[in-house]
mmCIF file of C-alpha atoms in Angstrom:
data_model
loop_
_atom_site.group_PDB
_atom_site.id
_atom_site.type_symbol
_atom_site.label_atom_id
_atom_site.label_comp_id
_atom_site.label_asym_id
_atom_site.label_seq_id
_atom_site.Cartn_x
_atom_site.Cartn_y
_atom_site.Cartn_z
ATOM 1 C CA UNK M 1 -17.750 -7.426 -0.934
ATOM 2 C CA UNK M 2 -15.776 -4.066 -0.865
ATOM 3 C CA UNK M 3 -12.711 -3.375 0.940
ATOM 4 C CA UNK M 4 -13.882 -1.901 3.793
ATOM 5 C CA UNK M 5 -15.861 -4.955 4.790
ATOM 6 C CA UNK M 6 -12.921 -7.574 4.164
ATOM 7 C CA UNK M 7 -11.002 -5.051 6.570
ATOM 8 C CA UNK M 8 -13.543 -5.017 9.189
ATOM 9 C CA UNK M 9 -14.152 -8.763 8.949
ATOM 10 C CA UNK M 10 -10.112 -9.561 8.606
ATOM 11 C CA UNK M 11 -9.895 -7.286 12.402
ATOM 12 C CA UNK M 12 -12.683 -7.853 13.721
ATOM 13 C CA UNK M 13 -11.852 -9.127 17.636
ATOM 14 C CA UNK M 14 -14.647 -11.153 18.436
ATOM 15 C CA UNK M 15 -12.245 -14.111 20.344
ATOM 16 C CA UNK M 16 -12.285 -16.014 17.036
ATOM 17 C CA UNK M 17 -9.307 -16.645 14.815
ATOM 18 C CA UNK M 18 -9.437 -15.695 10.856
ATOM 19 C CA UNK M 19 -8.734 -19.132 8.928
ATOM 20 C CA UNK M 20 -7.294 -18.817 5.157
ATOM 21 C CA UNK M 21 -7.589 -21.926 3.805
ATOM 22 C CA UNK M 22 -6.262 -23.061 0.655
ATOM 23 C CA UNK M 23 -7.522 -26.254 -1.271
ATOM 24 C CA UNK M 24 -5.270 -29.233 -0.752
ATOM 25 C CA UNK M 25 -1.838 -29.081 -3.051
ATOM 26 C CA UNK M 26 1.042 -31.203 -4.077
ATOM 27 C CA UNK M 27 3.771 -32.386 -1.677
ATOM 28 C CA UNK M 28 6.344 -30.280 -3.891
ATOM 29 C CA UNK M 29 4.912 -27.131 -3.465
ATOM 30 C CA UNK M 30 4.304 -27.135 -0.002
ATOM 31 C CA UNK M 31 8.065 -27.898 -0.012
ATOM 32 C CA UNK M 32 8.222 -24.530 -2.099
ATOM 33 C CA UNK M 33 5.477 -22.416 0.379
ATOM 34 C CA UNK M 34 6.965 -23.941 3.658
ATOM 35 C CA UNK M 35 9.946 -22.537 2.504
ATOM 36 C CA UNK M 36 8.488 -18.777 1.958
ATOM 37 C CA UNK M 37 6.503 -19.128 4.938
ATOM 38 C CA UNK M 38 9.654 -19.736 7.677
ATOM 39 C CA UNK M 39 11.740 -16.656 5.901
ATOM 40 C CA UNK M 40 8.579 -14.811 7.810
ATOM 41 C CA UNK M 41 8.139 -17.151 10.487
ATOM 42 C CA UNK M 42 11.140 -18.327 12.071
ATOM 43 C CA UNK M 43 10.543 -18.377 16.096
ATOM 44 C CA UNK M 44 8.176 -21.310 17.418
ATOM 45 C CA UNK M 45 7.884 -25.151 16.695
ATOM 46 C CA UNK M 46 6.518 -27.209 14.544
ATOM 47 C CA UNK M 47 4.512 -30.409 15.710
ATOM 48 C CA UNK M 48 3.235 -34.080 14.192
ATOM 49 C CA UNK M 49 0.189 -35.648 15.820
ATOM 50 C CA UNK M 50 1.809 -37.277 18.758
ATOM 51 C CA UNK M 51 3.186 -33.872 19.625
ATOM 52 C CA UNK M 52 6.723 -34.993 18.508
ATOM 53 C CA UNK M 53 9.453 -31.628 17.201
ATOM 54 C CA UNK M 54 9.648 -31.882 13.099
ATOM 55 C CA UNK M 55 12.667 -29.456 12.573
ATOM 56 C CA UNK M 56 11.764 -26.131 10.894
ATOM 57 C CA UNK M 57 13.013 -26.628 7.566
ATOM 58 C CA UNK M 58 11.223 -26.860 4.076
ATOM 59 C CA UNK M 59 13.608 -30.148 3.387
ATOM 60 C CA UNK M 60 12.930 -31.527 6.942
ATOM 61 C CA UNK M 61 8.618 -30.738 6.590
ATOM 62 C CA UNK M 62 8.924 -32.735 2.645
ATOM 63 C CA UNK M 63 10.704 -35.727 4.424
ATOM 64 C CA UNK M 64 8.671 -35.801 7.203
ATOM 65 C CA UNK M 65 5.206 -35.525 5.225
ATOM 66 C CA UNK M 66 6.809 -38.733 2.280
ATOM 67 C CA UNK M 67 7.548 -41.075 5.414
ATOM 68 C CA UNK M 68 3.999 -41.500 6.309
ATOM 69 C CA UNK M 69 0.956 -42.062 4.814
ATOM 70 C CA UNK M 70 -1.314 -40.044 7.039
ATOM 71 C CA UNK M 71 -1.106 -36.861 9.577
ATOM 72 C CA UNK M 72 -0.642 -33.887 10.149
ATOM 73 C CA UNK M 73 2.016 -31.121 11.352
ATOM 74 C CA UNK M 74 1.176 -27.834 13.429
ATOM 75 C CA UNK M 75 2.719 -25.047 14.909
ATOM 76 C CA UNK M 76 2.515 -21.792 16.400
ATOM 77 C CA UNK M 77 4.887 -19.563 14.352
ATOM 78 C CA UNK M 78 5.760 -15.915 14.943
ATOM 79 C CA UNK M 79 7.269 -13.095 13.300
ATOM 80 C CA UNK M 80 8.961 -9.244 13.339
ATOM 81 C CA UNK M 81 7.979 -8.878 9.733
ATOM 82 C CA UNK M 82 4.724 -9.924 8.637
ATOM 83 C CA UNK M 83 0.989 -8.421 8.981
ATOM 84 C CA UNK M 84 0.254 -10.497 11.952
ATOM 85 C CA UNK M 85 2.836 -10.946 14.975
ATOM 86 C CA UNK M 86 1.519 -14.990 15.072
ATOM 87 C CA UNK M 87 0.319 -17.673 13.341
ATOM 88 C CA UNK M 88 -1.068 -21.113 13.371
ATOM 89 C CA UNK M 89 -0.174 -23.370 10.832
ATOM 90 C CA UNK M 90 -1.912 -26.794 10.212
ATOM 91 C CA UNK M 91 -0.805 -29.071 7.261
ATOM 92 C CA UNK M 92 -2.785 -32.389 7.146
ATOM 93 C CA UNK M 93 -3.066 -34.895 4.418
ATOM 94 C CA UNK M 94 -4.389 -38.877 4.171
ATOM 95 C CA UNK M 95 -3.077 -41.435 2.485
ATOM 96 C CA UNK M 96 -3.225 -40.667 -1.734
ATOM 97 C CA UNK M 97 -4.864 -37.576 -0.820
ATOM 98 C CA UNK M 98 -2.923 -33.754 -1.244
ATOM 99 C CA UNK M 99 -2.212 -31.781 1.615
ATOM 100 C CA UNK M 100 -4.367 -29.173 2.921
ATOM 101 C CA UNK M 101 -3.072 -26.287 4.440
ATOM 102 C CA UNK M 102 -4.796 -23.525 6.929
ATOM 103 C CA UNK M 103 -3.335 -20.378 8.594
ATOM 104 C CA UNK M 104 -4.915 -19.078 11.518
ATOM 105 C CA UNK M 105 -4.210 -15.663 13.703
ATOM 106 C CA UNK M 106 -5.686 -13.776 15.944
ATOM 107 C CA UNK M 107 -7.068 -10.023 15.127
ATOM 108 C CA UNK M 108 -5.323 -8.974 18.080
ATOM 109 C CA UNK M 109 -2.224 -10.121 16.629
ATOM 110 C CA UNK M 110 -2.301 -7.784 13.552
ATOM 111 C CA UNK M 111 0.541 -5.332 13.428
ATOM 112 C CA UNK M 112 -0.125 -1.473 14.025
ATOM 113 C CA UNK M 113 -0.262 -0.714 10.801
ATOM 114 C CA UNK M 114 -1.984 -3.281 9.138
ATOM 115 C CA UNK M 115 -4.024 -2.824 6.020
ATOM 116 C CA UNK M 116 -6.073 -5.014 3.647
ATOM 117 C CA UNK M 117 -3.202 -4.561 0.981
ATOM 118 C CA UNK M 118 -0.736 -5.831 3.214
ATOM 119 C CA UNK M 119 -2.866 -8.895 3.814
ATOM 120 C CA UNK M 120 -3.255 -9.820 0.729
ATOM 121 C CA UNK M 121 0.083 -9.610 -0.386
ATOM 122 C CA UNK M 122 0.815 -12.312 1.967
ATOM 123 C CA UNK M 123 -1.746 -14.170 1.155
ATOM 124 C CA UNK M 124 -1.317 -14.231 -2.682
ATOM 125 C CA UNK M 125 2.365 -15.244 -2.199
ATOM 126 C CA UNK M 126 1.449 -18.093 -0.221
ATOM 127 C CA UNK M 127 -1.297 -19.002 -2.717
ATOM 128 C CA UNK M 128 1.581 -18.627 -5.162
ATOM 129 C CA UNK M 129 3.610 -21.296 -3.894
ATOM 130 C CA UNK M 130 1.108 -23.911 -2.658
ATOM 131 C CA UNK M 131 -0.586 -23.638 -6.471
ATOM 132 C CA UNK M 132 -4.192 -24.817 -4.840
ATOM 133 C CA UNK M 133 -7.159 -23.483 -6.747
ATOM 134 C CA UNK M 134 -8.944 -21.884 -4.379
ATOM 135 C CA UNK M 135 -8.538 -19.976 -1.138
ATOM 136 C CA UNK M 136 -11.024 -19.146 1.315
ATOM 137 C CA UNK M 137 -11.029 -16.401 4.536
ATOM 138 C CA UNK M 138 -13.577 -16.830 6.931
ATOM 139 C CA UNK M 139 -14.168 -16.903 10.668
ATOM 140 C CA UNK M 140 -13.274 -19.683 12.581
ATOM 141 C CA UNK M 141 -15.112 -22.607 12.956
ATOM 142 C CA UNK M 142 -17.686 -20.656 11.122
ATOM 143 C CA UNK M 143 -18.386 -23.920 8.667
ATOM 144 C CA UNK M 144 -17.229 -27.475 8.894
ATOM 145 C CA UNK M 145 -17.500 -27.380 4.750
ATOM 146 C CA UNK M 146 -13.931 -25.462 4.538
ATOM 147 C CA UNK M 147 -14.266 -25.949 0.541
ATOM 148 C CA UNK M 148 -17.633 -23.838 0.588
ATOM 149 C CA UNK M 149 -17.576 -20.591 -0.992
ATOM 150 C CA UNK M 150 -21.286 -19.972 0.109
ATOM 151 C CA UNK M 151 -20.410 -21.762 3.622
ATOM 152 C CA UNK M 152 -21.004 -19.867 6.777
ATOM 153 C CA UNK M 153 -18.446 -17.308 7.690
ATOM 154 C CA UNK M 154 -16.419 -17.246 4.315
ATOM 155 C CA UNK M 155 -16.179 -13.700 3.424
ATOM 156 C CA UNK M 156 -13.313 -14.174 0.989
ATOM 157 C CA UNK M 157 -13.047 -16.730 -1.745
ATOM 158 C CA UNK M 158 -10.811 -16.865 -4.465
ATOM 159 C CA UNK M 159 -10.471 -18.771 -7.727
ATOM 160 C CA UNK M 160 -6.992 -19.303 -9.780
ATOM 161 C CA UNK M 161 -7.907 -17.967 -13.636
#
């Protein structure tokens, strides 16, 4: 897929959000991308299940996540700074399993001067620190198999060397 498409696919304001998903990842380095992540997105909340505050720290997110076997944490995060103005961030894991992680936005939340290269600076920084293997883009909702390259509505996919 050439740049152009990614571009028109990554703005493309059909009332869906864009999902990056990365494969699930060790408890330490979502310590390490949480932390990244909030020097971007420091204004909104972050949520457990029962719709309970966890503070907005890296430490606070670790602790949280090592105190129970199961859940999940979301939150709608926003920024001055970053490609997109807001964000959607889901971190779920089950008990022995890793922790998946999943940004969402909305194309109409893309800043003015948004381009692919900005994107995937981002992107590849937070790939960075979570370590997962893979990373897919796609549409939302697009595919209930969010570990499918060939799954519908994936139109980037990524594979650490």
């Amino acid at each position: 897929m050439n740049e152009a498409e990614v571009l028109e696919y990554l703005t493309d304001s059909d009332g869906s959000t864009r999902d990056i998903t990365f494969t699930p990842t060790t408890l330490a380095c979502v310590g390490k991308f949480i932390e990244l992540f909030l020097e971007e997105f420091s204004d909104g909340e972050l949520l457990d299940q029962d719709g309970e505050v966890v503070e907005m720290s890296s430490e606070s997110v670790v602790s949280y996540i090592t105190q129970r076997e199961e859940g999940c944490i979301h939150g709608q995060l926003k920024s001055r700074d970053s490609f997109v103005s807001q964000v959607h961030l889901f971190l779920d894991w089950s008990e022995g399993e890793k922790i998946a992680v999943e940004i969402s936005y909305f194309p109409n939340d893309l800043c003015s001067d948004f381009t692919t290269s900005i994107f995937f600076e981002a992107l590849n920084s937070w790939w960075g620190a979570l370590q997962a293997n893979e990373v897919f883009v796609r549409y939302e909702n697009a595919s209930w198999e969010f570990y499918d390259p060939e799954g519908l509505g994936v139109f980037y996919h990524a594979v650490k060397a």
